[in-house]
């Protein structure tokens, strides 16, 4: 049995790249990110020495918290790539509400919070969020173009 290979629409490619970016963000949180960044100390308003004197186990606790967060980001990225390779690639409309909700709750909220706290990473995260938003916009455009080619907008 021969199966025709379906090409990857641009929306699915963008969503897959976004998913890979989430995996990279997760790996950063799990394996690279120190418990406290200079921006954390600026936001808190105390020195690292003061914080460690008052809460000697804070760094150890934060390391675990960020490992868990990283794991969730990696899982989200893997699932996003899977959606890109299946539902988005086939232009199944049911994928849009899920991708919208997941994007708003994950990268959308992450960007908002990072701008609120003046994070050094806010612009990088905004670029990642733009990948997500562009994938959804392209999906809608592709669906409309396909409907027009088929003889009418649905």
PDB file of C-alpha atoms in Angstrom:
ATOM      1  CA  UNK A   1       0.000   0.000   0.000  1.00  0.00           C
ATOM      2  CA  UNK A   2       1.439   3.344  -1.049  1.00  0.00           C
ATOM      3  CA  UNK A   3       0.688   6.346   1.049  1.00  0.00           C
ATOM      4  CA  UNK A   4       1.115   9.835  -0.317  1.00  0.00           C
ATOM      5  CA  UNK A   5       3.348  11.971   1.882  1.00  0.00           C
ATOM      6  CA  UNK A   6       1.754  15.205   2.917  1.00  0.00           C
ATOM      7  CA  UNK A   7       3.997  18.235   2.827  1.00  0.00           C
ATOM      8  CA  UNK A   8       4.467  20.389   5.876  1.00  0.00           C
ATOM      9  CA  UNK A   9       2.468  23.623   5.705  1.00  0.00           C
ATOM     10  CA  UNK A  10       4.264  26.693   7.003  1.00  0.00           C
ATOM     11  CA  UNK A  11       1.974  26.842  10.070  1.00  0.00           C
ATOM     12  CA  UNK A  12       3.058  23.349  11.115  1.00  0.00           C
ATOM     13  CA  UNK A  13       6.732  24.190  10.589  1.00  0.00           C
ATOM     14  CA  UNK A  14       6.388  27.313  12.754  1.00  0.00           C
ATOM     15  CA  UNK A  15       4.581  25.347  15.465  1.00  0.00           C
ATOM     16  CA  UNK A  16       7.239  22.622  15.387  1.00  0.00           C
ATOM     17  CA  UNK A  17      10.017  25.224  15.705  1.00  0.00           C
ATOM     18  CA  UNK A  18       8.113  26.735  18.627  1.00  0.00           C
ATOM     19  CA  UNK A  19       7.903  23.276  20.222  1.00  0.00           C
ATOM     20  CA  UNK A  20      11.646  22.803  19.824  1.00  0.00           C
ATOM     21  CA  UNK A  21      12.165  26.230  21.422  1.00  0.00           C
ATOM     22  CA  UNK A  22      10.062  25.080  24.401  1.00  0.00           C
ATOM     23  CA  UNK A  23      12.238  21.971  24.718  1.00  0.00           C
ATOM     24  CA  UNK A  24      15.320  24.214  24.718  1.00  0.00           C
ATOM     25  CA  UNK A  25      13.796  26.504  27.361  1.00  0.00           C
ATOM     26  CA  UNK A  26      12.997  23.448  29.461  1.00  0.00           C
ATOM     27  CA  UNK A  27      16.516  22.083  29.104  1.00  0.00           C
ATOM     28  CA  UNK A  28      17.891  25.470  30.160  1.00  0.00           C
ATOM     29  CA  UNK A  29      15.742  25.415  33.307  1.00  0.00           C
ATOM     30  CA  UNK A  30      16.623  21.791  34.098  1.00  0.00           C
ATOM     31  CA  UNK A  31      20.343  21.756  33.413  1.00  0.00           C
ATOM     32  CA  UNK A  32      21.807  25.257  33.052  1.00  0.00           C
ATOM     33  CA  UNK A  33      19.854  27.894  34.964  1.00  0.00           C
ATOM     34  CA  UNK A  34      21.328  28.766  38.326  1.00  0.00           C
ATOM     35  CA  UNK A  35      18.852  28.996  41.202  1.00  0.00           C
ATOM     36  CA  UNK A  36      19.180  32.779  41.328  1.00  0.00           C
ATOM     37  CA  UNK A  37      20.040  35.063  38.437  1.00  0.00           C
ATOM     38  CA  UNK A  38      21.278  38.653  38.799  1.00  0.00           C
ATOM     39  CA  UNK A  39      17.831  39.801  37.618  1.00  0.00           C
ATOM     40  CA  UNK A  40      16.236  37.824  40.468  1.00  0.00           C
ATOM     41  CA  UNK A  41      18.383  39.635  42.991  1.00  0.00           C
ATOM     42  CA  UNK A  42      17.540  43.027  41.409  1.00  0.00           C
ATOM     43  CA  UNK A  43      13.832  42.232  41.618  1.00  0.00           C
ATOM     44  CA  UNK A  44      14.008  40.955  45.206  1.00  0.00           C
ATOM     45  CA  UNK A  45      16.061  43.967  46.277  1.00  0.00           C
ATOM     46  CA  UNK A  46      18.575  42.190  48.499  1.00  0.00           C
ATOM     47  CA  UNK A  47      22.038  40.815  47.880  1.00  0.00           C
ATOM     48  CA  UNK A  48      22.652  37.122  47.365  1.00  0.00           C
ATOM     49  CA  UNK A  49      24.599  37.053  50.625  1.00  0.00           C
ATOM     50  CA  UNK A  50      21.680  38.598  52.545  1.00  0.00           C
ATOM     51  CA  UNK A  51      19.209  36.137  51.054  1.00  0.00           C
ATOM     52  CA  UNK A  52      21.425  33.130  51.754  1.00  0.00           C
ATOM     53  CA  UNK A  53      21.985  34.306  55.337  1.00  0.00           C
ATOM     54  CA  UNK A  54      18.242  34.651  55.927  1.00  0.00           C
ATOM     55  CA  UNK A  55      17.236  31.549  53.940  1.00  0.00           C
ATOM     56  CA  UNK A  56      20.216  29.195  53.621  1.00  0.00           C
ATOM     57  CA  UNK A  57      18.250  26.499  51.748  1.00  0.00           C
ATOM     58  CA  UNK A  58      16.567  28.813  49.229  1.00  0.00           C
ATOM     59  CA  UNK A  59      19.026  28.020  46.404  1.00  0.00           C
ATOM     60  CA  UNK A  60      18.615  24.270  46.881  1.00  0.00           C
ATOM     61  CA  UNK A  61      14.835  24.587  46.873  1.00  0.00           C
ATOM     62  CA  UNK A  62      14.789  26.858  43.814  1.00  0.00           C
ATOM     63  CA  UNK A  63      17.039  24.448  41.927  1.00  0.00           C
ATOM     64  CA  UNK A  64      14.411  21.720  42.391  1.00  0.00           C
ATOM     65  CA  UNK A  65      11.579  24.066  41.447  1.00  0.00           C
ATOM     66  CA  UNK A  66      13.328  25.009  38.205  1.00  0.00           C
ATOM     67  CA  UNK A  67      14.071  21.359  37.408  1.00  0.00           C
ATOM     68  CA  UNK A  68      10.356  20.597  37.679  1.00  0.00           C
ATOM     69  CA  UNK A  69       9.461  23.665  35.606  1.00  0.00           C
ATOM     70  CA  UNK A  70      12.007  22.595  33.006  1.00  0.00           C
ATOM     71  CA  UNK A  71      10.514  19.129  32.825  1.00  0.00           C
ATOM     72  CA  UNK A  72       7.082  20.570  32.200  1.00  0.00           C
ATOM     73  CA  UNK A  73       8.452  22.877  29.493  1.00  0.00           C
ATOM     74  CA  UNK A  74      10.178  19.944  27.793  1.00  0.00           C
ATOM     75  CA  UNK A  75       6.953  17.907  27.946  1.00  0.00           C
ATOM     76  CA  UNK A  76       4.984  20.842  26.509  1.00  0.00           C
ATOM     77  CA  UNK A  77       7.510  21.199  23.713  1.00  0.00           C
ATOM     78  CA  UNK A  78       7.380  17.519  22.826  1.00  0.00           C
ATOM     79  CA  UNK A  79       3.575  17.597  22.754  1.00  0.00           C
ATOM     80  CA  UNK A  80       3.655  20.773  20.646  1.00  0.00           C
ATOM     81  CA  UNK A  81       5.936  19.154  18.072  1.00  0.00           C
ATOM     82  CA  UNK A  82       3.583  16.153  18.030  1.00  0.00           C
ATOM     83  CA  UNK A  83       0.568  18.402  17.376  1.00  0.00           C
ATOM     84  CA  UNK A  84       2.528  20.188  14.637  1.00  0.00           C
ATOM     85  CA  UNK A  85       3.398  16.873  12.970  1.00  0.00           C
ATOM     86  CA  UNK A  86      -0.160  15.560  13.112  1.00  0.00           C
ATOM     87  CA  UNK A  87      -3.210  17.808  13.546  1.00  0.00           C
ATOM     88  CA  UNK A  88      -1.624  21.075  12.411  1.00  0.00           C
ATOM     89  CA  UNK A  89       0.042  19.378   9.462  1.00  0.00           C
ATOM     90  CA  UNK A  90      -3.325  17.939   8.373  1.00  0.00           C
ATOM     91  CA  UNK A  91      -5.090  21.267   9.026  1.00  0.00           C
ATOM     92  CA  UNK A  92      -7.490  19.750  11.537  1.00  0.00           C
ATOM     93  CA  UNK A  93      -9.409  22.655  12.996  1.00  0.00           C
ATOM     94  CA  UNK A  94      -9.799  20.981  16.378  1.00  0.00           C
ATOM     95  CA  UNK A  95      -6.103  21.712  17.017  1.00  0.00           C
ATOM     96  CA  UNK A  96      -6.574  25.487  17.045  1.00  0.00           C
ATOM     97  CA  UNK A  97      -8.392  25.880  20.394  1.00  0.00           C
ATOM     98  CA  UNK A  98      -5.871  23.611  22.106  1.00  0.00           C
ATOM     99  CA  UNK A  99      -2.868  25.375  20.615  1.00  0.00           C
ATOM    100  CA  UNK A 100      -4.378  28.773  21.474  1.00  0.00           C
ATOM    101  CA  UNK A 101      -5.150  27.840  25.082  1.00  0.00           C
ATOM    102  CA  UNK A 102      -1.782  26.151  25.620  1.00  0.00           C
ATOM    103  CA  UNK A 103       0.116  29.062  24.098  1.00  0.00           C
ATOM    104  CA  UNK A 104      -1.689  31.697  26.148  1.00  0.00           C
ATOM    105  CA  UNK A 105      -1.248  29.710  29.375  1.00  0.00           C
ATOM    106  CA  UNK A 106       2.415  28.908  28.733  1.00  0.00           C
ATOM    107  CA  UNK A 107       4.532  31.237  26.613  1.00  0.00           C
ATOM    108  CA  UNK A 108       1.943  34.022  26.632  1.00  0.00           C
ATOM    109  CA  UNK A 109       1.843  34.282  30.410  1.00  0.00           C
ATOM    110  CA  UNK A 110       5.604  33.737  30.666  1.00  0.00           C
ATOM    111  CA  UNK A 111       6.201  36.755  28.406  1.00  0.00           C
ATOM    112  CA  UNK A 112       3.768  38.941  30.362  1.00  0.00           C
ATOM    113  CA  UNK A 113       5.417  38.092  33.686  1.00  0.00           C
ATOM    114  CA  UNK A 114       8.920  38.551  32.293  1.00  0.00           C
ATOM    115  CA  UNK A 115       8.010  42.025  31.034  1.00  0.00           C
ATOM    116  CA  UNK A 116       6.383  42.873  34.384  1.00  0.00           C
ATOM    117  CA  UNK A 117       9.547  41.971  36.298  1.00  0.00           C
ATOM    118  CA  UNK A 118      11.899  43.522  33.733  1.00  0.00           C
ATOM    119  CA  UNK A 119      13.589  40.218  32.954  1.00  0.00           C
ATOM    120  CA  UNK A 120      16.758  40.176  30.895  1.00  0.00           C
ATOM    121  CA  UNK A 121      15.150  37.362  28.871  1.00  0.00           C
ATOM    122  CA  UNK A 122      11.898  39.149  28.004  1.00  0.00           C
ATOM    123  CA  UNK A 123      12.793  39.898  24.360  1.00  0.00           C
ATOM    124  CA  UNK A 124      13.993  36.362  23.659  1.00  0.00           C
ATOM    125  CA  UNK A 125      10.792  34.986  25.156  1.00  0.00           C
ATOM    126  CA  UNK A 126       8.741  37.454  23.123  1.00  0.00           C
ATOM    127  CA  UNK A 127      10.428  36.140  19.967  1.00  0.00           C
ATOM    128  CA  UNK A 128       9.471  32.593  20.972  1.00  0.00           C
ATOM    129  CA  UNK A 129       5.890  33.736  21.597  1.00  0.00           C
ATOM    130  CA  UNK A 130       5.819  35.344  18.154  1.00  0.00           C
ATOM    131  CA  UNK A 131       6.651  31.936  16.648  1.00  0.00           C
ATOM    132  CA  UNK A 132       3.614  30.487  18.410  1.00  0.00           C
ATOM    133  CA  UNK A 133       1.307  33.368  17.371  1.00  0.00           C
ATOM    134  CA  UNK A 134       2.587  33.249  13.782  1.00  0.00           C
ATOM    135  CA  UNK A 135       1.875  29.518  13.583  1.00  0.00           C
ATOM    136  CA  UNK A 136      -1.744  30.073  14.621  1.00  0.00           C
ATOM    137  CA  UNK A 137      -2.173  33.011  12.213  1.00  0.00           C
ATOM    138  CA  UNK A 138      -0.662  31.004   9.355  1.00  0.00           C
ATOM    139  CA  UNK A 139      -2.937  28.070  10.162  1.00  0.00           C
ATOM    140  CA  UNK A 140      -6.000  30.321   9.789  1.00  0.00           C
ATOM    141  CA  UNK A 141      -4.651  31.807   6.540  1.00  0.00           C
ATOM    142  CA  UNK A 142      -3.899  28.347   5.129  1.00  0.00           C
ATOM    143  CA  UNK A 143      -7.388  27.081   6.030  1.00  0.00           C
ATOM    144  CA  UNK A 144      -9.004  30.083   4.336  1.00  0.00           C
ATOM    145  CA  UNK A 145      -6.860  29.689   1.233  1.00  0.00           C
ATOM    146  CA  UNK A 146      -7.772  25.998   1.017  1.00  0.00           C
ATOM    147  CA  UNK A 147     -11.466  26.851   1.402  1.00  0.00           C
ATOM    148  CA  UNK A 148     -11.256  29.457  -1.349  1.00  0.00           C
ATOM    149  CA  UNK A 149      -9.543  26.962  -3.662  1.00  0.00           C
ATOM    150  CA  UNK A 150     -12.267  24.434  -2.884  1.00  0.00           C
ATOM    151  CA  UNK A 151     -14.961  26.894  -3.943  1.00  0.00           C
ATOM    152  CA  UNK A 152     -16.033  28.783  -0.866  1.00  0.00           C
ATOM    153  CA  UNK A 153     -15.166  29.852   2.638  1.00  0.00           C
ATOM    154  CA  UNK A 154     -16.464  27.557   5.332  1.00  0.00           C
TER     155      UNK A 154
END
